[in-house]
Amino acid sequence: MERLLPKTAQVLNEKSYSLNNNFWMHMLLCNIACFCFIQNATSQVGISTTMPKAQLDIQASIKNNPTNTDGLLIPRIDTFPGVNPTIDQQSMLVYLTTTVGANEPGFYYWDNSIPAWIPFKSNDHDWYEENSTSEPDNINDDVYTQGNVAIGKTNAFFPLDVVNDASSSKALQVEINGNTNTSGSIFVTAAEIINSNETNDTQFGAQVLVSGDGNGIHYGIRNQLTGNGTGTKYAMSNDISGSGDGRLTTMYNEISNTSDGEHITVHNVISGNGNGTHTGFHNQLSGSGSGERIGSQVTISGSGDGDHFGAHHNIYASGTGDRRGVENFVWGSTTGDLYGVDNRVAGTSNSDRYGINNRVYGPGTGKKYGIKNYLNDYVTGERYGVYNQINCYGNDKHYGTYNTLLGGSGTNYGDYNEVSSSNDVYASYNMVHSFGTGTKYGVLSTISSSSSGKQYAIHATALSTFDPDVYAGYFVGKVSFGNATNRYVFPTTKGLAGQVLVTDASGILTWQNASAITARAATPILEGLKEENKVLKKQISEINNDVAFLKQQVQKLEDLLNQKN
């Protein structure tokens, strides 16, 4: 047997007989059968080779140019056997030619431990091509799965559950490279999160938890915008839309910590030399609901001694574009109030409190605005460039607007208003409501006595000739000039024809008929002249006495001179 099989393989190879020949096929099958039943046979069998490398080594007739019969046919069956194989047939291989139940055509092997026929190609796929139940067959296929996927861990609690170990500084990186579209007609998004759940529970578009006791800087979300393009750049842009009546908050930050370090809920840094608009924070709220709309709501609590910033923005750039620490756009068809910025400061401490505290630095020659408001629309509602309301019952001073201007050689305006309209126009409108006993001022102007140059506590100019009712000053009520102890008080009504203003000893001005006060006016004059005449006579008498005394002295001097001579 050991000599017979190699001899047969050699003959088949050297003579190049076809296996399709019945004679040689029968011989081959007989040799294989004989080999299988000889238990002590240890030789290897080669087909189309004289040097087999395994118990059975079948090679193609010509490797680089095989024929359509160079191969091995496994038994083909149209259905599985009615009686299952046994342990003796463990791993037996067949090819199913038709679909039998859930079993598709393909290779199957017998696993007696189950027992069942196991397909080489499993029908239990974990991933499918999108919008289908087809198994992916291309590296570029878009695929999906209906279970959770874990990376860096053995259990998955979320659709994508990623855990990073100490070997890497990033758990997830999303990057878009290349020039996707040069027309600017599409949005290029590195990552998009959509939460469309209709539950009444709290919903988060994204929730970030940073924990650890390290001393390094911790960021919940850190955005970096780099590049020299001229397009608009947003470190963060939030859009809220919908018709619901619930509260809408684009960003809600809450810090609870008792440490003495700085507490910053939002810290935005924008760098770059582009000429486009640079926006540290840009919020857009749209919708027709009647609920509150809050562009940004920040709550800071804690007993630490460090600075607390609801929003702290630093913008450094050398470009010529606009720079906005905060820019808010609020619009909609709602009947509720709209606030570009709504600040509420509360507390029990004795420290100063600022609803808005703006500091503008820089040596540039351009205009600098602590606050600049634009109101542009054509609706009929009231408009306020600045509206301040102070509700307090303390005894301290209250200021609706308090401006301090220090330094600079240019013109300084504590309050500068410019109004253009065809309707009623108030450059400054003050209304004071109070029930206390303290002094109340609609406008109080004070110029320090140490000031130099021309000084106008109030300077009003009204030179229009289009209407007869043009006044540089218009007062309704009492008008007084002077100070608390030396002043004139004008009447609140107009006088009759021919009447003149007459003051009394206390400075009260009243309207009087000119004819009735003529005699009264002449009598004091005559009495005054008489008094002045008496004074003059007394002064003349004193002068004459002085002249007589001088003459006596002169005579004494002359007598002394004559005696010496």
Coordinates of C-alpha atoms in Angstrom, one line a residue:
M1 CA 0.0 0.0 0.0
E2 CA 2.9 2.3 0.8
R3 CA 4.3 1.7 -2.7
L4 CA 1.0 1.6 -4.5
L5 CA -0.4 5.1 -3.8
P6 CA 2.8 7.1 -4.6
K7 CA 3.2 5.0 -7.7
T8 CA -0.4 5.8 -8.7
A9 CA 0.1 9.6 -8.0
Q10 CA 3.3 9.5 -10.0
V11 CA 1.7 7.8 -13.0
L12 CA -1.2 10.3 -12.8
N13 CA 1.2 13.2 -12.7
E14 CA 3.7 12.1 -15.3
K15 CA 1.2 10.7 -17.9
S16 CA -1.2 13.7 -17.3
Y17 CA -4.2 11.5 -17.5
S18 CA -7.5 13.2 -16.8
L19 CA -9.4 12.4 -13.6
N20 CA -12.5 12.4 -15.7
N21 CA -11.5 9.1 -17.3
N22 CA -13.6 6.4 -15.8
F23 CA -10.7 4.0 -15.4
W24 CA -8.4 6.3 -13.6
M25 CA -11.2 7.6 -11.5
H26 CA -12.1 4.1 -10.4
M27 CA -8.5 3.4 -9.7
L28 CA -8.2 6.6 -7.6
L29 CA -11.3 5.9 -5.6
C30 CA -10.2 2.3 -5.0
N31 CA -6.8 3.5 -3.8
I32 CA -8.3 6.1 -1.5
A33 CA -10.8 3.5 -0.1
C34 CA -8.0 1.0 0.5
F35 CA -6.0 3.7 2.2
C36 CA -8.9 4.7 4.5
F37 CA -9.5 1.1 5.6
I38 CA -5.9 0.2 6.4
Q39 CA -5.6 1.3 10.0
N40 CA -1.9 1.1 10.2
A41 CA -1.2 3.1 7.1
T42 CA 1.0 6.2 7.8
S43 CA 1.8 7.3 4.3
Q44 CA 0.6 10.6 2.8
V45 CA -1.5 10.8 -0.4
G46 CA -0.7 13.3 -3.1
I47 CA -2.9 14.0 -6.1
S48 CA -1.1 15.8 -9.0
T49 CA 2.0 15.8 -6.8
T50 CA 4.7 13.3 -5.9
M51 CA 5.6 15.1 -2.7
P52 CA 2.4 15.5 -0.6
K53 CA 2.6 17.9 2.3
A54 CA -0.4 16.5 4.2
Q55 CA -2.3 13.3 4.7
L56 CA -4.2 14.3 1.5
D57 CA -2.6 16.9 -0.8
I58 CA -4.6 17.8 -3.9
Q59 CA -3.0 20.3 -6.3
A60 CA -4.3 21.9 -9.4
S61 CA -3.1 20.5 -12.7
I62 CA -1.5 23.9 -13.6
K63 CA -1.4 26.4 -10.8
N64 CA -1.1 29.5 -12.9
N65 CA -3.6 28.3 -15.4
P66 CA -6.1 26.0 -13.7
T67 CA -9.0 24.4 -15.5
N68 CA -12.7 24.6 -14.5
T69 CA -12.4 21.1 -13.0
D70 CA -9.4 21.8 -10.7
G71 CA -11.2 21.5 -7.4
L72 CA -12.8 19.2 -4.8
L73 CA -16.5 18.5 -4.8
I74 CA -18.0 17.9 -1.4
P75 CA -21.2 15.8 -1.3
R76 CA -24.2 17.9 -2.4
I77 CA -27.6 17.3 -0.8
D78 CA -31.0 18.9 -1.5
T79 CA -32.1 18.4 2.1
F80 CA -30.6 17.3 5.4
P81 CA -30.7 13.5 6.3
G82 CA -33.9 12.4 8.0
V83 CA -31.8 10.7 10.6
N84 CA -29.2 12.8 12.3
P85 CA -25.6 11.7 12.1
T86 CA -23.9 10.5 15.3
I87 CA -20.6 11.3 17.1
D88 CA -18.9 9.2 14.5
Q89 CA -19.8 11.8 11.9
Q90 CA -18.6 14.8 14.0
S91 CA -17.4 17.6 11.6
M92 CA -18.9 15.8 8.5
L93 CA -19.1 18.3 5.7
V94 CA -21.9 18.7 3.1
Y95 CA -23.2 21.3 0.7
L96 CA -26.9 22.2 0.9
T97 CA -28.1 23.1 -2.6
T98 CA -31.6 24.5 -1.7
T99 CA -33.2 26.5 1.1
V100 CA -34.4 24.3 3.9
G101 CA -36.4 26.2 6.5
A102 CA -34.2 29.1 7.7
N103 CA -31.1 27.4 6.3
E104 CA -29.9 28.9 3.1
P105 CA -27.7 27.1 0.5
G106 CA -24.1 26.7 1.5
F107 CA -21.6 24.6 3.3
Y108 CA -22.7 22.9 6.6
Y109 CA -20.8 20.7 9.1
W110 CA -22.3 18.4 11.7
D111 CA -21.8 19.4 15.4
N112 CA -22.9 16.5 17.5
S113 CA -22.6 18.5 20.8
I114 CA -25.6 20.6 19.9
P115 CA -26.6 18.5 17.8
A116 CA -27.3 20.4 14.6
W117 CA -26.0 21.3 11.2
I118 CA -23.9 24.5 11.5
P119 CA -23.5 26.7 8.4
F120 CA -20.0 28.0 7.6
K121 CA -21.7 31.4 6.9
S122 CA -23.9 32.3 9.8
N123 CA -27.3 33.9 9.2
D124 CA -27.1 35.6 12.7
H125 CA -25.6 38.9 11.5
D126 CA -24.6 41.6 14.1
W127 CA -24.3 44.3 11.5
Y128 CA -26.3 45.1 8.4
E129 CA -26.0 47.5 5.5
E130 CA -28.1 50.6 6.1
N131 CA -31.8 50.3 5.2
S132 CA -31.5 46.6 4.6
T133 CA -30.9 43.2 6.3
S134 CA -27.9 42.4 4.0
E135 CA -24.5 41.6 5.6
P136 CA -21.9 44.2 4.7
D137 CA -19.6 43.0 1.9
N138 CA -17.6 46.2 1.2
I139 CA -15.3 48.3 3.4
N140 CA -17.1 51.4 2.4
D141 CA -20.6 50.2 3.3
D142 CA -22.7 52.2 5.8
V143 CA -23.7 49.8 8.5
Y144 CA -25.9 49.7 11.6
T145 CA -26.6 47.5 14.6
Q146 CA -29.6 47.6 17.0
G147 CA -27.6 46.8 20.1
N148 CA -25.2 48.9 22.3
V149 CA -21.6 49.1 21.3
A150 CA -18.7 49.3 23.9
I151 CA -15.2 50.5 23.2
G152 CA -12.5 50.0 25.8
K153 CA -14.8 48.0 28.1
T154 CA -16.7 44.7 28.2
N155 CA -20.2 45.9 28.9
A156 CA -22.2 48.4 27.0
F157 CA -24.9 50.5 28.7
F158 CA -25.4 53.1 25.9
P159 CA -25.7 52.9 22.1
L160 CA -22.0 54.0 22.1
D161 CA -20.2 53.4 25.4
V162 CA -16.5 54.6 25.2
V163 CA -14.1 54.3 28.1
N164 CA -10.5 55.6 27.9
D165 CA -7.7 54.2 30.0
A166 CA -4.5 56.0 31.1
S167 CA -2.7 55.1 27.9
S168 CA -4.4 57.8 25.9
S169 CA -5.5 61.4 26.6
K170 CA -8.6 61.3 24.4
A171 CA -11.6 59.0 24.6
L172 CA -13.2 60.1 21.4
Q173 CA -12.0 62.4 18.5
V174 CA -14.1 63.5 15.6
E175 CA -12.3 65.2 12.8
I176 CA -13.3 66.5 9.4
N177 CA -10.5 67.2 6.9
G178 CA -10.5 68.5 3.3
N179 CA -12.4 71.0 1.3
T180 CA -16.0 69.6 1.5
N181 CA -17.7 72.5 -0.3
T182 CA -16.4 75.8 -1.5
S183 CA -19.8 77.5 -2.1
G184 CA -20.8 77.8 1.5
S185 CA -24.2 76.3 0.8
I186 CA -24.0 73.4 3.3
F187 CA -23.2 72.9 6.9
V188 CA -20.1 70.9 7.8
T189 CA -20.7 69.2 11.2
A190 CA -18.0 67.2 13.0
A191 CA -20.5 65.8 15.5
E192 CA -24.3 66.2 15.7
I193 CA -26.5 65.2 18.7
I194 CA -30.3 65.1 18.3
N195 CA -32.6 64.5 21.2
S196 CA -36.3 64.3 20.0
N197 CA -37.7 62.4 23.0
E198 CA -41.2 63.5 23.9
T199 CA -41.0 62.6 27.6
N200 CA -41.8 65.1 30.3
D201 CA -38.6 64.3 32.1
T202 CA -35.4 66.4 32.0
Q203 CA -33.7 66.1 28.6
F204 CA -30.1 66.8 27.7
G205 CA -28.6 67.3 24.3
A206 CA -25.2 66.5 25.8
Q207 CA -24.2 65.9 29.3
V208 CA -20.5 66.2 30.3
L209 CA -19.2 65.0 33.7
V210 CA -15.6 65.7 34.6
S211 CA -14.5 64.2 37.9
G212 CA -11.2 63.7 39.6
D213 CA -8.9 65.3 42.2
G214 CA -6.2 66.4 39.9
N215 CA -4.8 69.9 40.1
G216 CA -4.9 70.6 36.4
I217 CA -7.5 72.7 34.6
H218 CA -10.8 71.0 34.1
Y219 CA -13.1 71.8 31.2
G220 CA -16.6 70.5 30.8
I221 CA -16.5 71.6 27.2
R222 CA -13.6 73.3 25.5
N223 CA -14.0 74.8 22.1
Q224 CA -11.1 76.0 19.9
L225 CA -11.5 77.8 16.7
T226 CA -8.3 78.3 14.7
G227 CA -7.8 79.4 11.2
N228 CA -7.4 82.6 9.1
G229 CA -10.6 82.3 7.1
T230 CA -12.9 85.3 6.7
G231 CA -16.1 83.4 7.6
T232 CA -18.1 83.8 10.8
K233 CA -16.7 81.8 13.7
Y234 CA -18.8 80.6 16.6
A235 CA -17.2 79.0 19.7
M236 CA -20.7 77.8 20.5
S237 CA -24.0 78.5 18.7
N238 CA -27.3 77.3 20.2
D239 CA -30.7 77.3 18.4
I240 CA -33.9 76.6 20.3
S241 CA -37.1 76.4 18.2
G242 CA -40.6 75.2 18.9
S243 CA -44.0 76.3 20.1
G244 CA -44.0 74.8 23.6
D245 CA -44.9 76.9 26.6
G246 CA -42.0 75.6 28.8
R247 CA -38.9 77.4 29.7
L248 CA -36.3 77.5 26.9
T249 CA -32.7 77.8 28.0
T250 CA -29.9 77.7 25.4
M251 CA -27.3 77.2 28.1
Y252 CA -27.7 76.5 31.8
N253 CA -24.6 76.4 33.9
E254 CA -24.4 75.8 37.7
I255 CA -21.3 75.8 39.8
S256 CA -21.4 74.5 43.4
N257 CA -18.1 74.6 45.1
T258 CA -16.6 76.0 48.3
S259 CA -13.0 76.4 47.1
D260 CA -11.2 79.7 46.9
G261 CA -10.2 79.4 43.3
E262 CA -11.8 81.1 40.3
H263 CA -15.3 79.9 39.3
I264 CA -16.0 80.3 35.6
T265 CA -19.1 78.8 34.1
V266 CA -18.2 79.8 30.5
H267 CA -14.7 80.8 29.4
N268 CA -14.3 81.4 25.7
V269 CA -11.0 82.2 23.9
I270 CA -10.9 83.2 20.3
S271 CA -7.6 83.6 18.5
G272 CA -6.9 84.3 14.9
N273 CA -6.1 87.2 12.5
G274 CA -9.1 86.8 10.2
N275 CA -11.2 89.8 9.3
G276 CA -14.5 88.0 9.8
T277 CA -16.8 88.4 12.8
H278 CA -15.5 86.8 16.0
T279 CA -18.3 85.8 18.3
G280 CA -17.5 84.5 21.8
F281 CA -21.1 83.4 22.4
H282 CA -23.9 83.6 19.9
N283 CA -27.5 82.6 21.0
Q284 CA -30.5 82.5 18.7
L285 CA -34.0 82.0 20.2
S286 CA -37.0 81.6 17.9
G287 CA -40.5 80.3 18.4
S288 CA -44.0 81.4 19.2
G289 CA -44.5 79.9 22.6
S290 CA -45.4 82.1 25.6
G291 CA -42.8 80.6 28.0
E292 CA -39.6 82.4 29.1
R293 CA -36.7 82.6 26.7
I294 CA -33.3 82.8 28.2
G295 CA -30.3 83.2 25.9
S296 CA -27.9 82.2 28.7
Q297 CA -28.8 81.5 32.4
V298 CA -25.9 81.1 34.8
T299 CA -26.3 80.2 38.5
I300 CA -23.3 80.3 40.7
S301 CA -23.5 79.2 44.3
G302 CA -20.8 78.7 46.9
S303 CA -19.0 80.4 49.8
G304 CA -15.5 80.7 48.3
D305 CA -13.7 84.0 48.4
G306 CA -12.5 83.9 44.7
D307 CA -14.0 85.9 41.9
H308 CA -17.3 84.6 40.5
F309 CA -18.1 85.2 36.8
G310 CA -21.4 84.4 35.3
A311 CA -19.7 84.9 32.0
H312 CA -16.1 85.9 31.4
H313 CA -15.0 86.7 27.9
N314 CA -11.5 87.6 26.7
I315 CA -11.1 88.5 23.0
Y316 CA -7.6 89.0 21.6
A317 CA -7.2 89.6 17.9
S318 CA -5.5 92.0 15.6
G319 CA -8.0 91.8 12.8
T320 CA -10.3 94.7 11.7
G321 CA -13.6 92.8 12.4
D322 CA -16.1 93.5 15.1
R323 CA -15.5 92.0 18.5
R324 CA -18.4 91.2 20.8
G325 CA -18.1 89.9 24.3
V326 CA -21.7 88.9 24.2
E327 CA -24.2 89.3 21.3
N328 CA -27.8 88.4 21.7
F329 CA -30.6 88.3 19.1
V330 CA -34.1 87.9 20.4
W331 CA -37.1 87.8 18.1
G332 CA -40.4 86.0 17.7
S333 CA -44.1 86.5 17.4
T334 CA -44.8 86.0 21.1
T335 CA -46.6 88.6 23.2
G336 CA -44.2 88.1 26.1
D337 CA -41.4 90.3 27.0
L338 CA -38.1 90.0 25.1
Y339 CA -34.8 90.7 26.9
G340 CA -31.4 90.9 25.2
V341 CA -29.8 90.7 28.6
D342 CA -31.6 90.2 31.9
N343 CA -29.4 90.3 34.9
R344 CA -30.6 89.6 38.5
V345 CA -28.2 90.1 41.4
A346 CA -29.2 89.0 44.8
G347 CA -27.5 88.4 48.1
T348 CA -27.1 89.4 51.7
S349 CA -23.5 90.6 51.7
N350 CA -22.5 94.3 52.1
S351 CA -20.3 94.3 49.0
D352 CA -21.1 96.2 45.8
R353 CA -23.4 94.7 43.3
Y354 CA -23.5 95.3 39.6
G355 CA -26.2 94.2 37.1
I356 CA -23.7 95.1 34.3
N357 CA -20.1 96.0 34.9
N358 CA -18.2 96.8 31.6
R359 CA -14.6 97.8 31.4
V360 CA -13.1 99.0 28.1
Y361 CA -9.4 99.2 27.8
G362 CA -7.0 100.0 25.0
P363 CA -4.8 102.8 23.6
G364 CA -6.6 102.9 20.2
T365 CA -8.2 106.0 18.9
G366 CA -11.5 104.4 17.9
K367 CA -14.7 105.0 19.8
K368 CA -15.3 103.0 23.0
Y369 CA -18.7 102.2 24.3
G370 CA -19.4 100.9 27.8
I371 CA -22.9 100.0 26.6
K372 CA -24.3 100.7 23.1
N373 CA -27.8 99.7 22.3
Y374 CA -29.6 99.6 18.9
L375 CA -33.3 99.5 18.5
N376 CA -34.3 98.9 14.9
D377 CA -37.9 98.0 14.1
Y378 CA -41.1 99.5 12.8
V379 CA -43.6 98.2 15.4
T380 CA -45.7 100.6 17.5
G381 CA -44.6 99.4 20.9
E382 CA -42.5 101.4 23.4
R383 CA -38.8 101.4 22.9
Y384 CA -36.1 102.0 25.6
G385 CA -32.5 102.3 24.9
V386 CA -31.8 101.8 28.6
Y387 CA -34.5 101.1 31.1
N388 CA -33.5 100.9 34.8
Q389 CA -35.9 100.1 37.6
I390 CA -34.7 100.2 41.2
N391 CA -37.0 98.9 43.9
C392 CA -35.4 99.4 47.3
Y393 CA -36.6 100.8 50.6
G394 CA -33.2 101.4 52.1
N395 CA -31.9 104.8 53.2
D396 CA -28.9 104.8 50.9
K397 CA -28.7 106.7 47.6
H398 CA -30.3 105.2 44.5
Y399 CA -29.0 105.8 41.0
G400 CA -30.9 104.8 37.9
T401 CA -27.8 105.6 35.9
Y402 CA -24.4 106.6 37.4
N403 CA -21.6 107.6 35.0
T404 CA -18.0 108.4 36.0
L405 CA -15.6 109.8 33.3
L406 CA -12.0 110.1 34.3
G407 CA -9.1 111.4 32.1
G408 CA -8.6 112.1 28.5
S409 CA -8.4 115.5 26.7
G410 CA -11.4 114.9 24.5
T411 CA -14.9 115.9 25.1
N412 CA -16.6 113.9 27.8
Y413 CA -20.3 113.2 28.0
G414 CA -21.8 111.7 31.1
D415 CA -24.9 111.1 29.2
Y416 CA -25.2 111.5 25.4
N417 CA -28.5 110.7 23.6
E418 CA -29.3 111.1 20.0
V419 CA -32.9 110.5 18.9
S420 CA -34.2 110.6 15.3
S421 CA -38.0 110.2 14.8
S422 CA -41.1 111.9 13.4
N423 CA -43.0 111.2 16.6
D424 CA -42.6 112.7 20.1
V425 CA -39.0 112.6 21.0
Y426 CA -37.4 112.6 24.5
A427 CA -33.6 112.8 24.5
S428 CA -33.8 112.2 28.2
Y429 CA -37.0 111.2 30.1
N430 CA -37.0 110.9 33.9
M431 CA -39.9 109.9 36.1
V432 CA -39.5 109.7 39.9
H433 CA -42.0 107.8 42.1
S434 CA -41.3 107.8 45.8
F435 CA -43.2 108.1 49.0
G436 CA -40.3 108.8 51.2
T437 CA -39.3 112.2 52.7
G438 CA -35.9 112.4 51.0
T439 CA -35.0 114.9 48.4
K440 CA -35.9 113.9 44.8
Y441 CA -34.2 115.1 41.7
G442 CA -35.4 114.6 38.1
V443 CA -32.0 115.9 37.0
L444 CA -29.2 117.0 39.3
S445 CA -26.1 118.6 37.7
T446 CA -23.1 119.5 39.8
I447 CA -19.8 121.0 38.6
S448 CA -16.9 121.0 41.0
S449 CA -15.7 124.4 42.1
S450 CA -12.1 123.3 41.2
S451 CA -13.0 122.9 37.6
S452 CA -11.5 125.3 35.0
G453 CA -12.8 126.5 31.7
K454 CA -16.3 127.2 30.7
Q455 CA -18.9 125.4 32.8
Y456 CA -22.5 124.7 32.0
A457 CA -24.5 122.7 34.5
I458 CA -27.3 122.7 31.9
H459 CA -26.7 123.8 28.3
A460 CA -29.8 123.8 26.1
T461 CA -30.0 124.9 22.5
A462 CA -33.2 125.1 20.5
L463 CA -33.0 127.3 17.4
S464 CA -35.6 125.7 15.1
T465 CA -37.9 128.2 13.2
F466 CA -40.4 125.6 11.9
D467 CA -42.7 125.9 14.9
P468 CA -43.5 128.8 17.3
D469 CA -43.3 126.4 20.3
V470 CA -39.6 126.1 20.4
Y471 CA -38.0 126.4 23.9
A472 CA -34.4 125.9 25.1
G473 CA -36.0 125.3 28.5
Y474 CA -39.6 124.4 29.4
F475 CA -40.8 124.0 33.0
V476 CA -44.1 123.0 34.5
G477 CA -44.3 123.9 38.2
K478 CA -42.3 126.2 40.3
V479 CA -38.9 127.5 39.1
S480 CA -36.2 128.7 41.5
F481 CA -32.8 130.2 40.9
G482 CA -30.2 130.5 43.6
N483 CA -29.5 128.3 46.6
A484 CA -31.4 127.2 49.7
T485 CA -30.8 130.5 51.6
N486 CA -30.6 133.1 48.8
R487 CA -32.9 132.4 45.8
Y488 CA -35.8 133.6 43.7
V489 CA -39.0 131.6 43.3
F490 CA -41.0 132.3 40.1
P491 CA -44.8 132.0 40.0
T492 CA -46.4 128.9 38.4
T493 CA -49.0 131.0 36.4
K494 CA -48.6 133.6 33.7
G495 CA -49.3 137.3 34.4
L496 CA -51.8 139.6 32.8
A497 CA -51.1 142.2 30.1
G498 CA -48.9 145.0 31.5
Q499 CA -48.0 143.1 34.7
V500 CA -44.4 142.8 35.9
L501 CA -42.6 140.5 38.2
V502 CA -42.0 142.0 41.7
T503 CA -39.9 140.3 44.4
D504 CA -40.4 140.6 48.1
A505 CA -37.7 140.5 50.8
S506 CA -37.8 136.7 50.8
G507 CA -37.2 136.3 47.0
I508 CA -40.8 135.3 46.1
L509 CA -41.7 136.7 42.7
T510 CA -45.3 137.7 41.9
W511 CA -47.1 139.4 39.1
Q512 CA -48.1 143.0 39.9
N513 CA -49.7 145.8 37.8
A514 CA -47.1 148.4 36.8
S515 CA -49.3 151.4 37.7
A516 CA -50.0 150.1 41.2
I517 CA -46.3 149.8 42.0
T518 CA -45.1 153.1 40.5
A519 CA -45.7 155.2 43.6
R520 CA -44.4 152.4 45.8
A521 CA -41.4 152.3 43.6
A522 CA -40.8 156.1 43.7
T523 CA -41.2 156.5 47.5
P524 CA -38.3 154.2 48.3
I525 CA -36.2 156.1 45.8
L526 CA -36.9 159.5 47.3
E527 CA -36.3 158.2 50.8
G528 CA -33.1 156.7 49.6
L529 CA -32.0 160.0 48.0
K530 CA -32.7 161.9 51.3
E531 CA -30.6 159.4 53.2
E532 CA -27.8 159.7 50.7
N533 CA -28.0 163.5 51.0
K534 CA -27.6 163.3 54.8
V535 CA -24.6 161.1 54.4
L536 CA -23.1 163.4 51.8
K537 CA -23.6 166.5 54.1
K538 CA -21.9 164.6 57.0
Q539 CA -19.1 163.6 54.8
I540 CA -18.6 167.3 53.5
S541 CA -18.6 168.6 57.1
E542 CA -16.0 166.0 58.1
I543 CA -13.9 167.1 55.1
N544 CA -14.1 170.8 56.0
N545 CA -12.9 170.0 59.6
D546 CA -10.0 168.1 58.1
V547 CA -9.1 171.1 55.9
A548 CA -9.2 173.5 58.8
F549 CA -6.9 171.2 60.8
L550 CA -4.5 171.0 57.9
K551 CA -4.4 174.8 57.6
Q552 CA -3.5 175.0 61.3
Q553 CA -0.7 172.6 60.9
V554 CA 0.6 174.5 57.9
Q555 CA 0.6 177.7 59.8
K556 CA 2.5 176.2 62.7
L557 CA 5.2 175.0 60.2
E558 CA 5.5 178.5 58.7
D559 CA 5.9 180.0 62.2
L560 CA 8.7 177.6 63.1
L561 CA 10.5 178.4 59.9
N562 CA 10.3 182.1 60.4
Q563 CA 11.7 181.8 63.9
K564 CA 14.8 179.9 62.7
N565 CA 15.5 182.6 60.1

